[in-house]
Amino acid sequence: MERLMGMTLNELKEVTSKTSLPAYAAGQMADWLYQKKIRSIDEMTNIGAAKREQLKTHYEIGSRPPVKTTTSADSAVKYLFAVNDGAHFVESVYIPSRDRATLCVSSQAGCKMKCLFCMTGRQKFTVQLTANEMLNQIQSISESQGLDNVVFMGMGEPLDNVDELFKTLEILTSSYGYGWSPKRITVSTIGILPGLKRFLDESSCHLAVSLHSPFHEERLSLMPVEKVYPIRKIIDLIHGYNFSGQRRVSFEYILFDGVNDTERHAKELSRLLKGLECRVNLIRYHTLPGVNLRSCNELKMEYFRNMLNKLGVLATIRVSRGEDVFAACGMLSTVKNKKI
Ligand code: SF4
């Protein structure tokens, strides 16, 4: 059965031609799928009953509720979704705050990038998520209607799954789809250069880059991707785009005690980011067993932030959410869920 949710307007037009529906029915289907967010083809009441039956022989909506929900003491909610016909699992995290509600979405089950500080990186990569599976995380949770922002910062590297990511972004931002402003969406990457170039050229969603160290050797020891796509090349590319208007770029920087939290790091960061309108988000490291890295205490984090601010780099400390249910940054893993 093919899934309609996750199809772009052009793909829905192909469905209409295969089922001898008029071309305008593609727009009607998109409205049912992405505005009215229906769960069954029978709800498409402006498509004749016989045609709906015909559609149902090959297609379904493809909406799947989460298989598990875990609520953190600080009100973050971790959702577990089955993907790839139940063969694998991914997690999403709903993060409500005083002024907005954000959903952190996964793009892959596991990850190939093997960042030292990340639980997902320890989990073997198994499958790319389809646009259906990414949209389903947004559409099938009970808080869906009240979401203000979506961040592609969950499991996986979104720019290692560009085609399905771009379909998802198209559906979220097109008038035939959700009709969201790109300002409501942030894509986070460790810097896969070809995907990043395409993202910068074709999308106007916000960008977040995982930086974590301004020094090549040190970043390489934390993030193997540095060998292929060094941070300097990523920054050079970003310099070619305009971030002074609506579109924002931010840099994620997990602070590791005694590793990347010195004055030398702050100075090099300010050199690296010179001339870019950006923000650095400082993130507390959530300790992983067997990894020789420690988190910084609050005082050290504030000290590093102040150093950056004095050097002219806008830096803020990101409040950590969902740690008690392993939903915080770097903690997502579905390794234990194989037998659900
Ligand atoms: S930090 Fe992101 S890119 Fe790195 S291993 Fe984790 S999920 Fe993959």
Short mmCIF file of C-alpha atoms and ligand atoms in Angstrom, two decimals:
data_model
loop_
_atom_site.label_atom_id
_atom_site.label_comp_id
_atom_site.label_asym_id
_atom_site.label_seq_id
_atom_site.Cartn_x
_atom_site.Cartn_y
_atom_site.Cartn_z
CA MET A 1 0.00 0.00 0.00
CA GLU A 2 1.40 3.41 -0.90
CA ARG A 3 1.04 6.22 1.63
CA LEU A 4 -0.53 9.50 0.56
CA MET A 5 0.68 11.50 3.55
CA GLY A 6 4.20 12.62 2.64
CA MET A 7 3.44 13.02 -1.07
CA THR A 8 4.10 16.39 -2.69
CA LEU A 9 1.48 18.00 -4.93
CA ASN A 10 3.26 16.66 -8.01
CA GLU A 11 3.22 13.14 -6.58
CA LEU A 12 -0.48 13.49 -5.76
CA LYS A 13 -1.04 14.53 -9.39
CA GLU A 14 0.57 11.26 -10.45
CA VAL A 15 -1.90 9.47 -8.18
CA THR A 16 -4.81 11.27 -9.84
CA SER A 17 -3.61 10.32 -13.29
CA LYS A 18 -3.10 6.67 -12.29
CA THR A 19 -6.61 6.51 -10.85
CA SER A 20 -8.29 8.56 -13.62
CA LEU A 21 -9.24 11.34 -11.25
CA PRO A 22 -9.24 14.93 -12.54
CA ALA A 23 -5.92 16.73 -11.93
CA TYR A 24 -7.59 19.22 -9.57
CA ALA A 25 -8.32 16.32 -7.19
CA ALA A 26 -4.60 16.41 -6.26
CA GLY A 27 -5.17 19.83 -4.62
CA GLN A 28 -8.26 18.49 -2.87
CA MET A 29 -6.31 15.51 -1.55
CA ALA A 30 -3.50 17.80 -0.34
CA ASP A 31 -6.10 19.87 1.52
CA TRP A 32 -7.51 16.76 3.20
CA LEU A 33 -4.08 15.45 4.06
CA TYR A 34 -2.27 18.57 5.25
CA GLN A 35 -4.92 21.08 6.30
CA LYS A 36 -7.71 18.86 7.58
CA LYS A 37 -5.27 16.12 8.58
CA ILE A 38 -7.68 13.27 8.00
CA ARG A 39 -6.87 9.69 8.99
CA SER A 40 -8.82 7.76 6.36
CA ILE A 41 -9.51 8.05 2.63
CA ASP A 42 -13.25 7.77 3.39
CA GLU A 43 -13.09 11.26 4.88
CA MET A 44 -12.28 12.74 1.44
CA THR A 45 -15.94 13.51 0.88
CA ASN A 46 -15.50 15.68 -2.22
CA ILE A 47 -14.10 12.66 -4.05
CA GLY A 48 -16.84 10.28 -5.23
CA ALA A 49 -17.44 7.07 -3.24
CA ALA A 50 -16.46 4.81 -6.16
CA LYS A 51 -13.20 6.71 -6.70
CA ARG A 52 -12.45 6.54 -2.97
CA GLU A 53 -12.88 2.76 -3.11
CA GLN A 54 -10.53 2.63 -6.09
CA LEU A 55 -7.98 4.76 -4.23
CA LYS A 56 -8.20 2.46 -1.22
CA THR A 57 -7.12 -0.55 -3.27
CA HIS A 58 -3.62 0.95 -3.73
CA TYR A 59 -3.28 3.77 -1.22
CA GLU A 60 -3.73 4.60 2.44
CA ILE A 61 -3.27 7.84 4.36
CA GLY A 62 -0.28 6.41 6.23
CA SER A 63 -0.90 7.98 9.62
CA ARG A 64 0.60 5.96 12.50
CA PRO A 65 0.20 6.97 16.15
CA PRO A 66 3.24 6.78 18.42
CA VAL A 67 3.71 3.36 20.02
CA LYS A 68 4.93 4.79 23.31
CA THR A 69 4.79 8.12 25.11
CA THR A 70 7.03 9.10 28.04
CA THR A 71 6.58 12.38 29.87
CA SER A 72 9.51 14.03 31.62
CA ALA A 73 9.29 15.80 34.99
CA ASP A 74 9.83 19.09 33.12
CA SER A 75 6.88 18.40 30.75
CA ALA A 76 8.92 17.40 27.70
CA VAL A 77 7.29 14.41 26.02
CA LYS A 78 9.25 11.70 24.25
CA TYR A 79 7.39 9.79 21.54
CA LEU A 80 8.45 6.48 20.11
CA PHE A 81 7.42 5.71 16.52
CA ALA A 82 7.72 2.49 14.57
CA VAL A 83 9.17 3.03 11.09
CA ASN A 84 9.99 0.86 8.09
CA ASP A 85 6.85 -1.24 8.65
CA GLY A 86 7.68 -1.79 12.31
CA ALA A 87 11.22 -3.05 11.69
CA HIS A 88 12.83 -0.05 13.41
CA PHE A 89 12.02 2.77 15.79
CA VAL A 90 12.73 6.47 16.14
CA GLU A 91 12.00 9.05 18.80
CA SER A 92 10.67 12.61 18.70
CA VAL A 93 10.56 15.06 21.57
CA TYR A 94 7.80 17.59 22.23
CA ILE A 95 9.17 20.54 24.19
CA PRO A 96 6.61 23.02 25.51
CA SER A 97 7.83 26.27 27.03
CA ARG A 98 6.18 29.45 28.28
CA ASP A 99 5.98 31.09 24.88
CA ARG A 100 6.19 28.29 22.32
CA ALA A 101 5.89 24.59 21.62
CA THR A 102 8.63 22.87 19.66
CA LEU A 103 8.89 19.37 18.24
CA CYS A 104 12.29 17.77 17.70
CA VAL A 105 11.95 15.38 14.74
CA SER A 106 14.11 12.43 13.67
CA SER A 107 15.28 11.90 10.09
CA GLN A 108 17.00 8.49 10.28
CA ALA A 109 16.84 5.37 12.47
CA GLY A 110 20.31 5.32 13.97
CA CYS A 111 23.03 7.43 12.38
CA LYS A 112 26.14 6.87 10.28
CA MET A 113 28.08 9.83 11.70
CA LYS A 114 29.27 8.28 14.97
CA CYS A 115 29.76 11.49 16.96
CA LEU A 116 31.48 10.50 20.19
CA PHE A 117 29.05 12.30 22.50
CA CYS A 118 25.79 11.03 20.97
CA MET A 119 23.71 7.97 21.84
CA THR A 120 22.18 7.87 18.36
CA GLY A 121 25.69 7.75 16.92
CA ARG A 122 26.32 4.57 18.87
CA GLN A 123 23.24 3.00 17.37
CA LYS A 124 23.94 1.40 14.04
CA PHE A 125 22.33 3.20 11.12
CA THR A 126 19.44 1.13 9.86
CA VAL A 127 17.14 3.13 7.63
CA GLN A 128 16.41 6.51 6.07
CA LEU A 129 13.06 7.89 7.10
CA THR A 130 10.60 8.69 4.35
CA ALA A 131 8.77 12.02 4.12
CA ASN A 132 5.73 10.09 5.39
CA GLU A 133 7.62 8.99 8.49
CA MET A 134 8.98 12.47 9.20
CA LEU A 135 5.60 14.15 8.70
CA ASN A 136 3.89 11.47 10.74
CA GLN A 137 5.96 12.49 13.78
CA ILE A 138 4.55 16.00 13.40
CA GLN A 139 1.01 15.09 12.44
CA SER A 140 0.09 12.17 14.64
CA ILE A 141 0.88 13.54 18.11
CA SER A 142 -1.90 15.05 20.18
CA GLU A 143 -0.09 18.42 20.36
CA SER A 144 0.22 18.67 16.56
CA GLN A 145 -2.19 21.58 16.11
CA GLY A 146 -0.45 23.71 18.74
CA LEU A 147 3.10 23.37 17.42
CA ASP A 148 4.97 26.62 16.81
CA ASN A 149 8.29 25.21 15.63
CA VAL A 150 9.79 22.05 14.27
CA VAL A 151 13.50 21.32 14.57
CA PHE A 152 15.16 18.49 12.66
CA MET A 153 17.53 17.72 15.52
CA GLY A 154 16.34 14.28 16.58
CA MET A 155 17.89 10.98 15.58
CA GLY A 156 20.01 11.01 12.44
CA GLU A 157 21.68 13.55 10.19
CA PRO A 158 18.95 15.24 8.11
CA LEU A 159 21.32 16.29 5.31
CA ASP A 160 22.31 12.65 4.87
CA ASN A 161 18.69 12.10 3.84
CA VAL A 162 18.18 15.16 1.66
CA ASP A 163 15.57 14.01 -0.84
CA GLU A 164 13.05 12.90 1.79
CA LEU A 165 13.92 15.89 3.98
CA PHE A 166 13.27 18.28 1.10
CA LYS A 167 9.92 16.69 0.36
CA THR A 168 8.99 17.12 4.02
CA LEU A 169 10.12 20.77 4.03
CA GLU A 170 8.19 21.40 0.80
CA ILE A 171 4.99 20.00 2.30
CA LEU A 172 5.44 21.99 5.52
CA THR A 173 6.08 25.31 3.76
CA SER A 174 3.95 25.14 0.57
CA SER A 175 0.56 26.75 0.28
CA TYR A 176 -0.88 23.37 -0.81
CA GLY A 177 0.57 21.78 2.36
CA TYR A 178 0.86 23.14 5.88
CA GLY A 179 1.52 26.66 4.61
CA TRP A 180 4.04 27.29 7.40
CA SER A 181 6.60 30.05 7.24
CA PRO A 182 10.13 28.60 6.84
CA LYS A 183 10.94 30.61 9.98
CA ARG A 184 9.14 27.94 11.99
CA ILE A 185 11.56 25.25 10.88
CA THR A 186 15.23 24.64 11.76
CA VAL A 187 17.39 21.97 10.18
CA SER A 188 20.39 20.93 12.24
CA THR A 189 23.45 19.40 10.60
CA ILE A 190 26.98 18.42 11.42
CA GLY A 191 27.87 19.83 8.00
CA ILE A 192 27.44 17.45 5.09
CA LEU A 193 28.67 19.92 2.49
CA PRO A 194 26.78 18.81 -0.65
CA GLY A 195 23.49 18.57 1.28
CA LEU A 196 24.21 21.84 3.05
CA LYS A 197 24.79 23.65 -0.24
CA ARG A 198 21.51 22.34 -1.58
CA PHE A 199 19.72 23.29 1.63
CA LEU A 200 21.14 26.82 1.54
CA ASP A 201 20.22 27.24 -2.14
CA GLU A 202 16.78 25.69 -2.18
CA SER A 203 15.31 26.32 1.25
CA SER A 204 14.93 29.35 3.48
CA CYS A 205 14.45 27.43 6.72
CA HIS A 206 16.79 28.24 9.59
CA LEU A 207 20.11 26.42 9.85
CA ALA A 208 21.83 25.05 12.95
CA VAL A 209 25.36 23.67 12.63
CA SER A 210 26.91 21.37 15.23
CA LEU A 211 30.32 22.90 15.83
CA HIS A 212 31.60 21.66 19.23
CA SER A 213 35.24 22.66 18.61
CA PRO A 214 36.87 25.31 16.39
CA PHE A 215 40.08 23.23 16.14
CA HIS A 216 40.40 20.63 13.39
CA GLU A 217 42.13 17.84 15.34
CA GLU A 218 39.91 18.23 18.37
CA ARG A 219 36.70 18.38 16.35
CA LEU A 220 37.91 15.32 14.45
CA SER A 221 38.29 13.43 17.74
CA LEU A 222 34.67 14.30 18.62
CA MET A 223 33.11 14.09 15.17
CA PRO A 224 34.63 11.85 12.47
CA VAL A 225 32.83 13.90 9.79
CA GLU A 226 35.45 16.63 10.29
CA LYS A 227 37.84 14.52 8.22
CA VAL A 228 35.67 14.77 5.11
CA TYR A 229 33.93 18.09 5.70
CA PRO A 230 36.09 20.32 7.92
CA ILE A 231 34.35 23.07 9.85
CA ARG A 232 36.36 25.76 8.03
CA LYS A 233 34.91 24.69 4.69
CA ILE A 234 31.42 24.69 6.19
CA ILE A 235 31.86 28.20 7.53
CA ASP A 236 33.31 29.36 4.19
CA LEU A 237 30.21 28.08 2.45
CA ILE A 238 27.86 29.71 4.97
CA HIS A 239 29.65 33.04 4.47
CA GLY A 240 28.30 33.08 0.92
CA TYR A 241 24.67 33.34 2.11
CA ASN A 242 22.73 36.15 3.71
CA PHE A 243 21.73 35.62 7.33
CA SER A 244 21.11 39.25 8.16
CA GLY A 245 17.37 39.10 7.44
CA GLN A 246 14.68 36.60 8.33
CA ARG A 247 16.81 33.51 7.97
CA ARG A 248 19.01 32.56 10.91
CA VAL A 249 22.11 30.46 11.37
CA SER A 250 23.12 29.20 14.79
CA PHE A 251 25.97 27.01 15.97
CA GLU A 252 25.47 24.26 18.52
CA TYR A 253 28.34 23.90 20.96
CA ILE A 254 28.24 21.18 23.59
CA LEU A 255 30.58 22.11 26.41
CA PHE A 256 32.89 19.32 27.60
CA ASP A 257 34.67 20.04 30.85
CA GLY A 258 38.37 20.75 30.31
CA VAL A 259 38.17 19.94 26.61
CA ASN A 260 36.55 22.75 24.61
CA ASP A 261 35.73 25.31 27.31
CA THR A 262 38.91 27.40 27.48
CA GLU A 263 39.73 31.00 26.55
CA ARG A 264 41.71 29.65 23.59
CA HIS A 265 38.51 28.03 22.31
CA ALA A 266 36.46 31.18 22.81
CA LYS A 267 39.02 33.25 20.90
CA GLU A 268 39.25 30.78 18.05
CA LEU A 269 35.47 30.59 17.86
CA SER A 270 35.22 34.35 17.57
CA ARG A 271 37.85 34.26 14.78
CA LEU A 272 36.04 31.47 12.97
CA LEU A 273 32.63 33.13 13.13
CA LYS A 274 33.85 36.67 12.43
CA GLY A 275 31.59 38.54 10.04
CA LEU A 276 28.70 36.08 10.38
CA GLU A 277 25.40 37.17 11.89
CA CYS A 278 24.83 34.18 14.10
CA ARG A 279 24.28 32.85 17.57
CA VAL A 280 26.14 30.15 19.48
CA ASN A 281 23.94 27.86 21.56
CA LEU A 282 25.88 26.39 24.45
CA ILE A 283 24.54 22.98 25.42
CA ARG A 284 25.23 20.95 28.51
CA TYR A 285 26.73 17.54 27.80
CA HIS A 286 24.62 14.64 29.02
CA THR A 287 27.12 12.06 30.17
CA LEU A 288 27.24 8.77 28.28
CA PRO A 289 28.64 5.61 29.83
CA GLY A 290 32.04 4.59 28.48
CA VAL A 291 32.80 8.02 26.99
CA ASN A 292 35.67 9.94 28.52
CA LEU A 293 33.94 13.33 28.48
CA ARG A 294 32.44 15.25 31.40
CA SER A 295 29.80 17.94 31.50
CA CYS A 296 30.62 21.48 32.64
CA ASN A 297 28.89 22.90 35.66
CA GLU A 298 26.63 25.94 35.38
CA LEU A 299 29.37 28.36 36.47
CA LYS A 300 31.79 27.18 33.80
CA MET A 301 29.08 27.38 31.17
CA GLU A 302 28.27 30.95 32.18
CA TYR A 303 31.98 31.84 32.19
CA PHE A 304 32.40 30.52 28.65
CA ARG A 305 29.25 32.31 27.49
CA ASN A 306 30.52 35.57 28.99
CA MET A 307 33.89 35.16 27.29
CA LEU A 308 32.17 34.72 23.93
CA ASN A 309 29.86 37.65 24.50
CA LYS A 310 32.84 39.87 25.39
CA LEU A 311 34.53 38.79 22.17
CA GLY A 312 31.45 39.94 20.26
CA VAL A 313 29.91 36.49 19.69
CA LEU A 314 26.26 36.26 20.67
CA ALA A 315 26.06 33.17 22.87
CA THR A 316 23.29 31.74 25.02
CA ILE A 317 22.99 28.68 27.23
CA ARG A 318 20.29 26.32 26.03
CA VAL A 319 18.09 25.00 28.82
CA SER A 320 18.27 21.23 28.88
CA ARG A 321 14.89 19.44 28.77
CA GLY A 322 13.79 15.84 29.15
CA GLU A 323 17.00 14.45 30.67
CA ASP A 324 15.16 12.16 33.14
CA VAL A 325 13.47 10.31 30.27
CA PHE A 326 16.58 10.27 28.04
CA ALA A 327 15.03 12.83 25.72
CA ALA A 328 17.66 15.57 26.04
CA CYS A 329 20.23 16.51 23.41
CA GLY A 330 22.46 13.56 22.45
CA MET A 331 20.42 11.02 24.43
CA LEU A 332 18.00 9.65 21.84
CA SER A 333 18.39 5.96 21.13
CA THR A 334 15.98 3.20 20.17
CA VAL A 335 18.42 0.33 20.51
CA LYS A 336 16.32 -1.17 23.33
CA ASN A 337 13.08 -0.99 21.38
CA LYS A 338 13.81 -3.65 18.81
CA LYS A 339 11.37 -6.16 20.28
CA ILE A 340 8.36 -3.93 20.96
S1 SF4 B 1 25.04 14.14 16.79
FE1 SF4 B 1 23.67 13.96 15.04
S2 SF4 B 1 25.04 13.45 13.35
FE2 SF4 B 1 26.20 13.03 15.23
S3 SF4 B 1 25.83 10.84 15.64
FE3 SF4 B 1 24.27 12.02 16.77
S4 SF4 B 1 22.50 12.07 15.41
FE4 SF4 B 1 24.28 11.51 14.17
#
